[in-house]
Amino acid sequence: MNVTAQLDRDITPDGDDYDLVRKTIERISLDFRAQPSLEEIASDIGVAPGRLQKTFSRWAGLTPKAFLQAVTLDHARRLLGNEGLPLLDASYELGLSGPGRLHDLFVTHEAMSPGDFKSGGAGLEIRYGYHPSPFGIALVMATDRGLCGLAFADPGEEAAALEDMGRRWPGAVLRADQEATAGYVERVFSPAQWRADQPLRIVMIGTDFQVRVWEALLRIPLGTAKTYSDVATEIGKPSASRAVGAAVGRNPISFVVPCHRALGKSGALTGYHWGITRKRAMLGWETGCVQSGGA
């Protein structure tokens, strides 16, 4: 079985199933304070409660009820440690069986030279491909030196995602190569592949300031979060929270460089370039990884 088919079977709801997951997350996100029941959510999106429970639990490793708890503002504050309860310690409170062994996404990275960025990536060849992922269609982009781009799209938005990413390096040559990018998908979205002895190679193409911000994001562990001001302080620019927020928004390697773990000061999720629903989905999916010990 090829990698794409394997991902379809193991970690990604097929076709309409992903749409069901997305609608469920949107429904939960809009009305989480009312704590809607499984039956209410299922009725609102037009599916049977049993199908919703089975599909969602397979996707997230959490029931819709546990996911609902994981996207509340109180939970976001715990991610920041404002109450001394990081996600791992709070897992019992979320109704989980306990904090399993924590795995993180081990990454080795390098940055292109400032000249490469200023030239818009002139002379750089970037191969790209579209693949299924737990968060919709993933646009994967890679150079000979490693993964350089990861974006997301809903059906019909693939070309727009590629155009958006291509504008970041207008001098680069983009070549469709599904086979060359398929291996990255398995490495990124299969927790069993998150191994320190086989790190994922990524290449950061940005300004010096942006690269420093993205490197700081890489140091945020799975199951925790930091505010923009935390990141600004960490890189030695405590008054640059707004500039940090802009750099976070320009992160080209979504999920791997975990910009979804950057929150507002109050614990608010704030914006996300690929949609706030996906940001909630990523945090909830990671909660499921913590529950299962990353396996």
Coordinates of C-alpha atoms in Angstrom, one line a residue:
M1 CA 0.0 0.0 0.0
N2 CA 1.4 3.4 -0.9
V3 CA 2.0 6.1 1.7
T4 CA -1.0 8.2 0.7
A5 CA -3.4 5.2 0.9
Q6 CA -1.9 4.2 4.2
L7 CA -2.5 7.7 5.6
D8 CA -6.1 7.6 4.3
R9 CA -6.7 4.4 6.2
D10 CA -4.9 5.0 9.4
I11 CA -5.0 8.7 10.4
T12 CA -7.3 10.6 8.0
P13 CA -11.1 10.4 7.8
D14 CA -12.0 9.6 4.2
G15 CA -14.0 12.2 2.1
D16 CA -17.1 13.1 3.9
D17 CA -15.7 12.0 7.2
Y18 CA -13.2 14.9 7.3
D19 CA -16.1 17.3 6.5
L20 CA -18.0 15.8 9.5
V21 CA -15.0 16.3 11.8
R22 CA -14.6 19.9 10.6
K23 CA -18.3 20.7 11.1
T24 CA -18.2 19.1 14.6
I25 CA -15.2 21.3 15.6
E26 CA -16.9 24.4 14.3
R27 CA -20.1 23.5 16.2
I28 CA -18.2 22.9 19.4
S29 CA -16.1 26.0 19.0
L30 CA -19.1 28.3 18.5
D31 CA -21.0 27.0 21.5
F32 CA -18.5 25.4 23.9
R33 CA -19.7 27.3 26.9
A34 CA -23.1 25.7 26.6
Q35 CA -21.5 22.3 26.7
P36 CA -23.8 20.8 24.0
S37 CA -24.4 17.0 24.2
L38 CA -23.4 14.5 21.6
E39 CA -27.0 14.2 20.5
E40 CA -27.3 18.0 20.1
I41 CA -24.1 18.2 18.0
A42 CA -25.1 15.3 15.9
S43 CA -28.6 16.7 15.3
D44 CA -27.2 20.1 14.3
I45 CA -24.8 18.7 11.7
G46 CA -27.2 16.0 10.4
V47 CA -25.6 12.7 11.4
A48 CA -26.4 9.9 13.8
P49 CA -24.8 10.2 17.2
G50 CA -23.1 6.8 16.9
R51 CA -21.4 7.7 13.6
L52 CA -20.3 11.1 15.0
Q53 CA -18.8 9.4 18.1
K54 CA -16.9 6.7 16.2
T55 CA -15.6 9.0 13.4
F56 CA -14.5 11.8 15.7
S57 CA -12.9 9.5 18.2
R58 CA -10.9 7.7 15.5
W59 CA -9.7 11.1 14.2
A60 CA -8.8 12.8 17.5
G61 CA -8.2 10.0 19.9
L62 CA -10.8 11.9 22.0
T63 CA -14.6 11.8 22.2
P64 CA -16.4 14.9 21.1
K65 CA -17.1 15.6 24.7
A66 CA -13.4 15.5 25.7
F67 CA -12.5 17.6 22.7
L68 CA -15.2 20.1 23.8
Q69 CA -13.4 20.4 27.1
A70 CA -10.1 20.8 25.4
V71 CA -11.1 23.8 23.4
T72 CA -12.4 26.0 26.2
L73 CA -10.7 29.2 27.2
D74 CA -9.9 27.7 30.6
H75 CA -8.1 24.9 28.9
A76 CA -6.1 27.4 26.8
R77 CA -5.1 29.2 30.0
R78 CA -3.9 25.9 31.4
L79 CA -1.8 25.4 28.3
L80 CA 0.0 28.6 29.2
G81 CA 0.4 27.5 32.8
N82 CA -1.5 30.5 34.2
E83 CA -3.0 28.2 36.9
G84 CA 0.0 26.0 37.2
L85 CA -1.8 23.2 35.3
P86 CA -0.1 22.5 32.0
L87 CA -1.9 20.1 29.7
L88 CA -0.1 17.0 31.0
D89 CA -1.2 17.6 34.6
A90 CA -4.7 18.6 33.6
S91 CA -5.4 15.5 31.6
Y92 CA -7.2 13.8 34.4
E93 CA -9.5 16.8 34.7
L94 CA -10.3 16.5 31.0
G95 CA -11.7 13.1 31.6
L96 CA -8.7 11.3 30.2
S97 CA -7.3 8.0 31.6
G98 CA -4.0 9.7 32.5
P99 CA -1.0 11.5 31.0
G100 CA 0.7 8.8 28.9
R101 CA 4.3 9.0 27.9
L102 CA 4.9 12.3 26.0
H103 CA 6.4 12.2 22.6
D104 CA 7.4 15.4 20.8
L105 CA 8.1 16.1 17.2
F106 CA 11.9 16.0 16.9
V107 CA 13.1 18.3 14.2
T108 CA 16.5 19.3 12.9
H109 CA 16.5 22.7 11.1
E110 CA 18.7 25.0 9.1
A111 CA 18.0 28.5 7.6
M112 CA 18.7 29.6 4.1
S113 CA 21.0 32.5 3.8
P114 CA 19.6 36.1 4.1
G115 CA 20.6 36.5 0.4
D116 CA 18.5 33.5 -0.6
F117 CA 15.5 35.1 1.1
K118 CA 16.1 38.6 -0.3
S119 CA 16.3 37.2 -3.8
G120 CA 12.9 35.6 -3.4
G121 CA 14.4 32.2 -3.6
A122 CA 15.9 32.8 -7.1
G123 CA 17.4 29.6 -8.5
L124 CA 15.7 27.5 -5.7
E125 CA 13.7 24.5 -6.9
I126 CA 10.8 23.6 -4.6
R127 CA 8.9 20.4 -5.2
Y128 CA 5.3 20.2 -4.0
G129 CA 2.4 17.8 -3.7
Y130 CA -1.1 17.6 -2.1
H131 CA -1.8 14.8 0.4
P132 CA -4.5 13.9 2.9
S133 CA -3.8 14.8 6.5
P134 CA -5.7 14.9 9.8
F135 CA -6.4 18.6 9.1
G136 CA -7.6 18.5 5.5
I137 CA -5.6 18.6 2.3
A138 CA -1.9 19.3 3.1
L139 CA 0.2 21.1 0.6
V140 CA 3.8 19.8 1.2
M141 CA 6.8 21.7 -0.2
A142 CA 10.4 20.5 -0.1
T143 CA 13.9 21.4 -1.4
D144 CA 16.8 19.0 -1.7
R145 CA 17.7 20.0 1.8
G146 CA 14.4 19.3 3.5
L147 CA 10.8 20.3 4.2
C148 CA 10.3 24.0 3.5
G149 CA 6.6 24.5 3.4
L150 CA 3.4 22.9 4.8
A151 CA 0.0 24.5 4.2
F152 CA -3.6 23.4 4.4
A153 CA -6.6 23.7 2.1
D154 CA -10.2 22.5 1.8
P155 CA -11.4 20.9 -1.4
G156 CA -11.3 23.4 -4.3
E157 CA -8.8 25.6 -2.5
E158 CA -5.6 23.8 -3.5
A159 CA -4.5 26.3 -6.2
A160 CA -5.1 29.2 -3.8
A161 CA -2.9 27.6 -1.2
L162 CA -0.1 27.0 -3.7
E163 CA -0.4 30.6 -4.9
D164 CA -0.3 31.9 -1.3
M165 CA 2.9 29.8 -0.5
G166 CA 4.5 30.7 -3.9
R167 CA 4.3 34.4 -3.2
R168 CA 6.7 33.9 -0.2
W169 CA 9.5 32.9 -2.6
P170 CA 8.5 34.4 -6.0
G171 CA 11.9 33.6 -7.6
A172 CA 11.8 29.9 -6.8
V173 CA 10.8 27.3 -9.4
L174 CA 7.8 25.2 -8.2
R175 CA 7.5 21.7 -9.6
A176 CA 4.7 19.2 -8.9
D177 CA 6.1 16.0 -7.5
Q178 CA 3.7 14.0 -5.4
E179 CA 6.1 11.1 -5.0
A180 CA 8.9 13.3 -3.6
T181 CA 6.7 14.9 -1.0
A182 CA 4.7 11.8 0.1
G183 CA 7.3 10.6 2.6
Y184 CA 7.1 13.9 4.6
V185 CA 3.4 13.5 5.2
E186 CA 3.9 10.2 7.1
R187 CA 6.8 11.7 9.1
V188 CA 4.8 14.7 10.1
F189 CA 1.4 13.2 10.9
S190 CA 2.3 9.8 12.3
P191 CA 3.3 10.1 16.0
A192 CA 5.1 6.8 15.8
Q193 CA 7.5 8.5 13.4
W194 CA 8.4 11.3 15.9
R195 CA 11.8 9.9 16.8
A196 CA 14.9 11.8 18.1
D197 CA 17.2 9.3 16.3
Q198 CA 15.6 10.1 12.9
P199 CA 14.8 13.8 13.0
L200 CA 12.8 15.5 10.4
R201 CA 14.9 17.9 8.3
I202 CA 13.3 21.3 7.7
V203 CA 14.6 24.4 5.9
M204 CA 13.5 27.9 7.1
I205 CA 13.3 30.5 4.4
G206 CA 12.7 33.9 6.0
T207 CA 14.3 37.1 7.5
D208 CA 16.7 36.7 10.4
F209 CA 13.9 37.9 12.8
Q210 CA 11.4 35.5 11.4
V211 CA 13.7 32.6 11.7
R212 CA 14.5 33.5 15.3
V213 CA 10.7 33.5 16.1
W214 CA 10.2 30.2 14.3
E215 CA 13.1 28.6 16.2
A216 CA 11.4 29.7 19.4
L217 CA 8.2 28.1 18.3
L218 CA 10.1 24.8 17.8
R219 CA 11.0 24.9 21.5
I220 CA 7.4 24.9 22.6
P221 CA 6.7 21.3 23.7
L222 CA 3.7 19.3 22.6
G223 CA 0.8 19.9 25.0
T224 CA 1.9 23.4 26.1
A225 CA 1.7 26.9 24.7
K226 CA 3.3 30.3 24.9
T227 CA 2.0 33.8 24.4
Y228 CA 3.4 36.1 21.7
S229 CA 5.0 38.2 24.5
D230 CA 6.6 35.1 25.9
V231 CA 8.2 34.4 22.5
A232 CA 9.3 38.0 22.2
T233 CA 11.0 37.9 25.6
E234 CA 12.7 34.6 24.7
I235 CA 14.3 36.0 21.6
G236 CA 15.5 39.1 23.4
K237 CA 12.9 41.5 22.0
P238 CA 10.4 41.9 24.9
S239 CA 8.7 44.9 23.3
A240 CA 8.2 43.3 19.9
S241 CA 5.1 41.2 20.6
R242 CA 3.3 42.6 17.6
A243 CA 6.2 41.9 15.3
V244 CA 6.4 38.4 16.8
G245 CA 2.7 37.9 16.0
A246 CA 3.4 38.9 12.4
A247 CA 6.3 36.5 12.1
V248 CA 4.1 33.7 13.6
G249 CA 1.5 34.4 10.9
R250 CA 4.2 34.1 8.2
N251 CA 5.4 30.7 9.4
P252 CA 5.6 28.6 6.2
I253 CA 5.9 25.2 7.8
S254 CA 2.6 25.0 9.7
F255 CA 2.1 22.3 12.4
V256 CA 5.8 21.2 12.3
V257 CA 6.9 24.7 13.4
P258 CA 4.0 24.9 15.9
C259 CA 2.6 28.4 15.4
H260 CA -0.8 26.9 16.6
R261 CA 0.8 26.8 20.1
A262 CA 1.2 30.6 20.2
L263 CA -1.8 32.2 22.0
G264 CA -2.9 35.6 23.1
K265 CA -2.0 36.9 26.5
S266 CA -5.4 35.9 28.0
G267 CA -5.2 32.4 26.5
A268 CA -7.3 33.4 23.5
L269 CA -6.5 31.4 20.4
T270 CA -6.5 34.5 18.2
G271 CA -6.0 34.1 14.4
Y272 CA -4.4 31.4 12.4
H273 CA -3.4 31.7 8.7
W274 CA -5.1 28.5 7.7
G275 CA -8.3 29.0 9.8
I276 CA -9.1 29.2 13.5
T277 CA -11.0 25.8 13.2
R278 CA -7.7 24.1 12.2
K279 CA -5.9 25.8 15.1
R280 CA -8.5 24.3 17.5
A281 CA -8.3 21.0 15.7
M282 CA -4.5 20.9 16.1
L283 CA -4.6 21.6 19.8
G284 CA -7.3 19.0 20.4
W285 CA -5.5 16.4 18.2
E286 CA -2.4 17.0 20.3
T287 CA -4.4 16.4 23.4
G288 CA -5.3 13.0 22.0
C289 CA -1.6 12.4 21.4
V290 CA -0.8 13.2 25.1
Q291 CA -3.6 10.9 26.2
S292 CA -2.2 8.0 24.2
G293 CA 1.5 8.8 24.9
G294 CA 2.1 9.8 21.3
A295 CA 1.4 6.4 19.9

